[in-house]
CSV table of C-alpha atoms in Angstrom, one decimal:
chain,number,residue,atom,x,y,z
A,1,UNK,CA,0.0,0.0,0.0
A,2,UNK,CA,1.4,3.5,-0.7
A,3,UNK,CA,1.9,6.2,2.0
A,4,UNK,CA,-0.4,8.5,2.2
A,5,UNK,CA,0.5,12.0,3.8
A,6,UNK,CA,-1.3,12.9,7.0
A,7,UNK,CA,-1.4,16.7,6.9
A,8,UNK,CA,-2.1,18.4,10.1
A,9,UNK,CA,-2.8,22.0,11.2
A,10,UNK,CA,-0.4,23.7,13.8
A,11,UNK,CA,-1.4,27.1,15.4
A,12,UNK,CA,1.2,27.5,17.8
A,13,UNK,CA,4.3,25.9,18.6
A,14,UNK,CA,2.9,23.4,21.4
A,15,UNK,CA,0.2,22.3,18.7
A,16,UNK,CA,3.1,21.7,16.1
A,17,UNK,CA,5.4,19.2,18.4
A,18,UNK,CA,1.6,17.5,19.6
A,19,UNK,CA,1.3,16.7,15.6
A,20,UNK,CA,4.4,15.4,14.8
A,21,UNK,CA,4.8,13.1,18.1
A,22,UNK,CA,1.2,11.9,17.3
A,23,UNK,CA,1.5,11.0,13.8
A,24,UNK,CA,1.4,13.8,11.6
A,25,UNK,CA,3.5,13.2,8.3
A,26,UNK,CA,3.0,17.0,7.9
A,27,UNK,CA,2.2,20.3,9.2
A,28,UNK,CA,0.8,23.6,8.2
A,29,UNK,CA,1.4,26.9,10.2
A,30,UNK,CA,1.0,30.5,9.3
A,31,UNK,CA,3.2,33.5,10.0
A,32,UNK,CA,2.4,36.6,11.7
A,33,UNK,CA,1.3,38.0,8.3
A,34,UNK,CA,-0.2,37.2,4.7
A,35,UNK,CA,-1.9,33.9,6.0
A,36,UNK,CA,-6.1,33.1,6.6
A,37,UNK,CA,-6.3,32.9,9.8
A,38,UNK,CA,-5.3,36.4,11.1
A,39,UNK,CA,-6.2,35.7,14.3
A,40,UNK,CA,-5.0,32.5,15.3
A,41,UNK,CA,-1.8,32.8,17.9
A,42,UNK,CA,0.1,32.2,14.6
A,43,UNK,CA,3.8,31.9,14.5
A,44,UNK,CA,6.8,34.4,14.9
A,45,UNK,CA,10.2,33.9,13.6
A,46,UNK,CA,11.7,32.5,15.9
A,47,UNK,CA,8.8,29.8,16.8
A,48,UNK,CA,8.9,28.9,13.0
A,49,UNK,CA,12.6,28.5,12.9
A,50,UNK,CA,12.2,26.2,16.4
A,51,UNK,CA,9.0,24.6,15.0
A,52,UNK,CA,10.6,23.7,11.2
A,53,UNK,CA,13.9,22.1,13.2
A,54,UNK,CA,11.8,20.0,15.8
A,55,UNK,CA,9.8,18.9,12.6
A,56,UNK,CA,12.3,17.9,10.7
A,57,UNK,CA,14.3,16.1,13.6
A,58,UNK,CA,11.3,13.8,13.4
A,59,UNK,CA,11.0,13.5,9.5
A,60,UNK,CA,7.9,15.8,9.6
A,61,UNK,CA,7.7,18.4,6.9
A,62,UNK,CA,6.3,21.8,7.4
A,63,UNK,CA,4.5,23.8,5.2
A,64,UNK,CA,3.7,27.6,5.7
A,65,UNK,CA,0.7,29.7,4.6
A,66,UNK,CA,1.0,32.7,2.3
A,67,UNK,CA,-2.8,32.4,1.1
A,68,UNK,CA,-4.3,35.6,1.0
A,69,UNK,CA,-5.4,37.5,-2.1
A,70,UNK,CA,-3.0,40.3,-2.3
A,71,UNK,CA,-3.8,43.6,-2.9
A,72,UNK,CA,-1.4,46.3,-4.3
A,73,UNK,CA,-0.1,47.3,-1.0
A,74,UNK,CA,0.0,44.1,0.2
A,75,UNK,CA,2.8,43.2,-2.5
A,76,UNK,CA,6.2,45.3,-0.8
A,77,UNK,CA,5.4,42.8,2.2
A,78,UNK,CA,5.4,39.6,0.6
A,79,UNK,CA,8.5,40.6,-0.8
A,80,UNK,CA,9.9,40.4,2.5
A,81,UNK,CA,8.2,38.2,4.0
A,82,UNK,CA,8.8,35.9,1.0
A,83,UNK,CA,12.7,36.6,1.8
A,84,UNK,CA,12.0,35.7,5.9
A,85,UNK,CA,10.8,32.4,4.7
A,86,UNK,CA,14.3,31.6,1.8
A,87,UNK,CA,15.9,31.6,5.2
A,88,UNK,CA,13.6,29.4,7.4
A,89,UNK,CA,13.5,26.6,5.0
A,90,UNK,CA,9.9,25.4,5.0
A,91,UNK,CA,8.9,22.4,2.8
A,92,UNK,CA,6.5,24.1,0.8
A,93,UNK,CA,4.3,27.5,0.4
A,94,UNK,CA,0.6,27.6,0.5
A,95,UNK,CA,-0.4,30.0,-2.1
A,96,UNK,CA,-3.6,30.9,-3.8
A,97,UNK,CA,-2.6,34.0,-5.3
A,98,UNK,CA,-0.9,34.4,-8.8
A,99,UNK,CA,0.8,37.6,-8.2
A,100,UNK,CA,2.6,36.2,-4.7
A,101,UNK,CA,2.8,32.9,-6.4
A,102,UNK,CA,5.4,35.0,-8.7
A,103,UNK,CA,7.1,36.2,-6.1
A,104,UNK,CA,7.8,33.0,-4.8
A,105,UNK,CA,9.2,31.4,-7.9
A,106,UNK,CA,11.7,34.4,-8.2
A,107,UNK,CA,12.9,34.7,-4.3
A,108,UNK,CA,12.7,31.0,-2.9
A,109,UNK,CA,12.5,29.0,-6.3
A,110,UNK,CA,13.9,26.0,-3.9
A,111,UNK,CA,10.8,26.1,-1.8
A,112,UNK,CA,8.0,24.0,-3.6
A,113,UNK,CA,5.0,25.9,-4.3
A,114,UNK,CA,1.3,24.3,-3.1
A,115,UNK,CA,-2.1,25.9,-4.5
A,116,UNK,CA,-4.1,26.6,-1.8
A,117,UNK,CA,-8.1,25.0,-2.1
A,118,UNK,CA,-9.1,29.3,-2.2
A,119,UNK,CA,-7.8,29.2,-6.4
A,120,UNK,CA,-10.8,27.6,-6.9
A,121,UNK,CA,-9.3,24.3,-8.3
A,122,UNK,CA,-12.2,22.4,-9.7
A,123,UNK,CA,-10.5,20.8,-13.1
A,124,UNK,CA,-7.6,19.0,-14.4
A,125,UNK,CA,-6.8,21.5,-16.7
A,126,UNK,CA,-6.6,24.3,-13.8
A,127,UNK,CA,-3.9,21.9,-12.3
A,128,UNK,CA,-2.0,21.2,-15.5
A,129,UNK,CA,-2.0,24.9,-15.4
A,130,UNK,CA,-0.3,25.2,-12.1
A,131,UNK,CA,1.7,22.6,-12.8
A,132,UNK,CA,3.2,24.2,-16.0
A,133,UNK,CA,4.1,27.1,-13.7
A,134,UNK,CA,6.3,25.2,-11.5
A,135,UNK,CA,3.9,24.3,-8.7
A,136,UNK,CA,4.1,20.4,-6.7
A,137,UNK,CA,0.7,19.9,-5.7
A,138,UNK,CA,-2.5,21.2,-5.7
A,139,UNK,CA,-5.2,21.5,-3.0
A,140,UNK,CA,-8.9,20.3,-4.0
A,141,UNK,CA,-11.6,22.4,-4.0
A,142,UNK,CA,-13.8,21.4,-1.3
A,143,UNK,CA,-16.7,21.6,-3.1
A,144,UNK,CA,-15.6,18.3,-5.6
A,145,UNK,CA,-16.9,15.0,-5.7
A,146,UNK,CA,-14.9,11.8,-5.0
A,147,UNK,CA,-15.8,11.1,-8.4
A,148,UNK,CA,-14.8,14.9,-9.9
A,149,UNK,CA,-11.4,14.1,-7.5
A,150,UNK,CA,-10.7,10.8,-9.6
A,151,UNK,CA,-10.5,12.2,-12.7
A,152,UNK,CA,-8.3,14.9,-11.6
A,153,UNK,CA,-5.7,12.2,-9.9
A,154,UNK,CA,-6.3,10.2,-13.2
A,155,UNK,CA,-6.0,12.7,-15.8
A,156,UNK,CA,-3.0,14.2,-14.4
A,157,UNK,CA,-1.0,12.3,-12.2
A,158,UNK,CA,0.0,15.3,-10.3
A,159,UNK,CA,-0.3,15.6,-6.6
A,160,UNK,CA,-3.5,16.0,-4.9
A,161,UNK,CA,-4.3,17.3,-1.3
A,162,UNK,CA,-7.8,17.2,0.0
A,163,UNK,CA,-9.4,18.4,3.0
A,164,UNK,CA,-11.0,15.1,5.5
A,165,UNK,CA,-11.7,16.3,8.2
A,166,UNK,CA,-13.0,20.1,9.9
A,167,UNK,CA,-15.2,22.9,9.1
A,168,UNK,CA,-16.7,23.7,5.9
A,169,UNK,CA,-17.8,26.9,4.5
A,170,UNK,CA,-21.1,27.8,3.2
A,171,UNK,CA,-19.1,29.5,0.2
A,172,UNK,CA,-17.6,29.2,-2.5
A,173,UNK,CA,-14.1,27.4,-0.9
A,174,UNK,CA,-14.2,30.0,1.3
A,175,UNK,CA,-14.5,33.2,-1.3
A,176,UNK,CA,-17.0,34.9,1.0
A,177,UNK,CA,-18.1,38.5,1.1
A,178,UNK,CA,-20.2,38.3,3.8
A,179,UNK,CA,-18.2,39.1,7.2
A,180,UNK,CA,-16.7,41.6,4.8
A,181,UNK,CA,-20.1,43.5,4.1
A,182,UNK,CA,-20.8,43.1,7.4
A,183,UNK,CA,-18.2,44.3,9.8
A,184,UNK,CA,-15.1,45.2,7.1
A,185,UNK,CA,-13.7,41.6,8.2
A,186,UNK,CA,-12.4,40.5,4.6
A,187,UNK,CA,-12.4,36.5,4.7
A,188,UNK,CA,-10.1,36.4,1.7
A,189,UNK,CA,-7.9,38.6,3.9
A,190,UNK,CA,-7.7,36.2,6.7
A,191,UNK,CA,-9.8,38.2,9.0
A,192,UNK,CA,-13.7,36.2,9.0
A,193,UNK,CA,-15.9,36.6,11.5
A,194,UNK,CA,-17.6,33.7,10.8
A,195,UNK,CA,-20.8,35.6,10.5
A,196,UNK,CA,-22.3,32.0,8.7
A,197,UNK,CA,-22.2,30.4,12.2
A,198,UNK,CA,-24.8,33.1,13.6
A,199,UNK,CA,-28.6,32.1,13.9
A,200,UNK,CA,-30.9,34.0,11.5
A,201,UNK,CA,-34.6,34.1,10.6
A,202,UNK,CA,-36.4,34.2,7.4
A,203,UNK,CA,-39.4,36.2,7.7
A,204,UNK,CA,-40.2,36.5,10.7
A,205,UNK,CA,-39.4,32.9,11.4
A,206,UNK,CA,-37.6,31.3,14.8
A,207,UNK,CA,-34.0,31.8,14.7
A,208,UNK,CA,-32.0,28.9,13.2
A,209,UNK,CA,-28.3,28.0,12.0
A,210,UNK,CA,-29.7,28.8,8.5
A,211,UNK,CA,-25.9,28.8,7.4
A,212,UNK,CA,-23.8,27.0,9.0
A,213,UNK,CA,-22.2,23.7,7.8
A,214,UNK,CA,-22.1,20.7,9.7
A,215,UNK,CA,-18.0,19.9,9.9
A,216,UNK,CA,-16.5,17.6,7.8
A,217,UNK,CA,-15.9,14.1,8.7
A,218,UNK,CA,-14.3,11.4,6.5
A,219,UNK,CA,-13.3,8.5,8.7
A,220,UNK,CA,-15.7,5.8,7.5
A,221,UNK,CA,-14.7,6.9,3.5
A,222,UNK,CA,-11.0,6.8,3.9
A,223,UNK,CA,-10.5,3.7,2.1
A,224,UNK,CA,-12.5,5.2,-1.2
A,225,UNK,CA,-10.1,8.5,-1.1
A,226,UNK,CA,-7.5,6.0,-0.6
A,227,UNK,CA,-8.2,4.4,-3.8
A,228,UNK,CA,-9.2,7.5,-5.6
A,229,UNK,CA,-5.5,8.4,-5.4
A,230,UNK,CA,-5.5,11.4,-3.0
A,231,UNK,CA,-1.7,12.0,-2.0
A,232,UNK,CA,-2.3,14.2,1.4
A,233,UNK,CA,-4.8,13.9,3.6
A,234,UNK,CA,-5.5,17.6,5.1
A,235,UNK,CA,-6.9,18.3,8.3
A,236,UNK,CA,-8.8,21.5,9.0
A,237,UNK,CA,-8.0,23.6,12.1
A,238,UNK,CA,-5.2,26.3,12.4
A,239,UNK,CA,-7.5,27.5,15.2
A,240,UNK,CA,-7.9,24.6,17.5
A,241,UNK,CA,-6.8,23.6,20.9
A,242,UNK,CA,-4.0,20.7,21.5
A,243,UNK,CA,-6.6,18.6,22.7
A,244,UNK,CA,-8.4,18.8,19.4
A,245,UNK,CA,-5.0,18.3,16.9
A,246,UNK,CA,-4.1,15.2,19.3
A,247,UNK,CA,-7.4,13.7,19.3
A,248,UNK,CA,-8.0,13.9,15.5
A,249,UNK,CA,-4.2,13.6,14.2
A,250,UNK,CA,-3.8,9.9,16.3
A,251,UNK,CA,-7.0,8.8,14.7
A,252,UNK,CA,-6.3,9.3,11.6
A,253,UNK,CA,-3.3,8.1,11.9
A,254,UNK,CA,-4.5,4.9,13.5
A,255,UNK,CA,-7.0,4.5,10.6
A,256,UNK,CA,-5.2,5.2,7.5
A,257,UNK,CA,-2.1,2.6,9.0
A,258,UNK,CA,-5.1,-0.1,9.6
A,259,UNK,CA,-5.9,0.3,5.9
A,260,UNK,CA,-2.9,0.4,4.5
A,261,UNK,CA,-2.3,-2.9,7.0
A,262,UNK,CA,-5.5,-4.4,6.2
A,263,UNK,CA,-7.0,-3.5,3.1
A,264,UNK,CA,-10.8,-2.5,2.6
A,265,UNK,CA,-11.7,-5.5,4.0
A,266,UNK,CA,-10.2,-5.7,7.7
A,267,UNK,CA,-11.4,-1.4,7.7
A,268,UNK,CA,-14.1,-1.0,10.6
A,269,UNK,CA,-14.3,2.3,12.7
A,270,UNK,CA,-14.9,1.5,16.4
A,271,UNK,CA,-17.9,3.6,17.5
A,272,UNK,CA,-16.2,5.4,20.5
A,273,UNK,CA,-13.5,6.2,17.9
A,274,UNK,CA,-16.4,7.9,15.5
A,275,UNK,CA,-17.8,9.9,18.8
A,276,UNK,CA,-14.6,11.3,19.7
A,277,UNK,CA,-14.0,12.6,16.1
């Protein structure tokens, strides 16, 4: 059976080392700047720099956020920030953006280049676009089918990352205006408010969660996106707790190892194992 990546979200330095010592094959942290989730605790330098060496140490690879979609006077900092990174050594960039995507091939060319899931990436011919351009892997939409994900894997043979397990958005993968219009909290800008999660009524109705998603849970399917050829298994959650990142990296973990051990017959997920996820 082929490895598949387990690809775990880190927002602080504590969560990082919890993911790597409980089976995370990866991690994904953002910087103080130019990331989606402007205000998780986020990394500073120096926690990147001690985060990236403790990962590697263990043969875990790190890979840092730079997803926003830039405007103009966003770009001067991404230069720099870009040139922080050449020096840190990351595995690979998260980026969604063309213009910073540039950037990147010109300053750290030796730092593989992911397309975040906010480009949109719904067909094989966007990723044999990207790929063209230089970049490793590709992050599904999260609005795809397993089927829609198949033909991607199969048409291109490039790399393919999909999210598993967290919260989804009502939108678009994640292109949403509405904290912006709201409160001036730009989404795409790293700064939602998560305005979908509020209770709202439609004419006069009771209050409901109108809006907001159940989260995304993959467990029992993990041998079908196994066999659909999906390289990295992402985890959602650059805001959550260490509790959260232990309890849902190690179960993961223990499941994809008992299919890879097993095959699709020996697969069964042990009910207390479903609650806890």
């Amino acid at each position: 059976m082929r490895k598949i990546e387990l690809l775990v979200p880190a927002s602080s330095l504590e969560v990082l080392k919890i993911a790597v010592v409980f089976g995370a094959d990866a991690v994904y942290i953002g910087g103080e700047a130019f990331g989606l989730r402007a205000k998780a605790k986020n990394f500073s330098g120096e926690d990147m720099a001690e985060g990236i060496a403790f990962a590697h140490e263990h043969g875990v690879k790190v890979y840092v956020t730079v997803n926003i979609l830039a405007h103009n006077d966003d770009l001067p900092g991404v230069r720099e920030y870009l040139q922080e990174l050449k020096g840190l050594k990351p595995d690979a960039l998260i980026i969604a953006d063309p213009g910073i995507f540039t950037y990147a091939k010109e300053i750290c060319p030796e730092i593989e280049c992911h397309i975040s899931t906010q480009a949109n990436n719904t067909n094989y011919e966007t990723y044999r676009f990207w790929y063209r351009l230089g970049a490793k892997r590709v992050v599904t939409a999260r609005e795809l089918s397993l089927e829609e994900i198949r033909i991607m894997k199969e048409e291109t043979g490039l790399e393919v990352e999909c999210f598993v397990h967290g919260a989804l958005c009502y939108c678009y993968s994640g292109q949403c205006l509405l904290s912006s219009m709201i409160g001036g909290r730009s989404g795409n800008r790293g700064q939602c408010a998560q305005p979908c999660r509020l209770p709202y009524s439609v004419e006069g109705g009771r209050p409901c969660d109108l809006m907001s998603l159940k989260d995304l849970c993959t467990i029992d399917l993990l041998p079908e996106l196994m066999e659909a050829g999906i390289d990295s298994f992402k985890i959602e959650g650059r805001m959550k707790q260490p509790d959260y990142v232990y309890t849902v990296t190690s179960l993961y973990r223990k499941y994809a190892d008992l299919y890879c051990q097993k095959g699709r017959a020996g697969y069964q997920v042990l009910t207390e194992d479903r609650e806890r996820l």
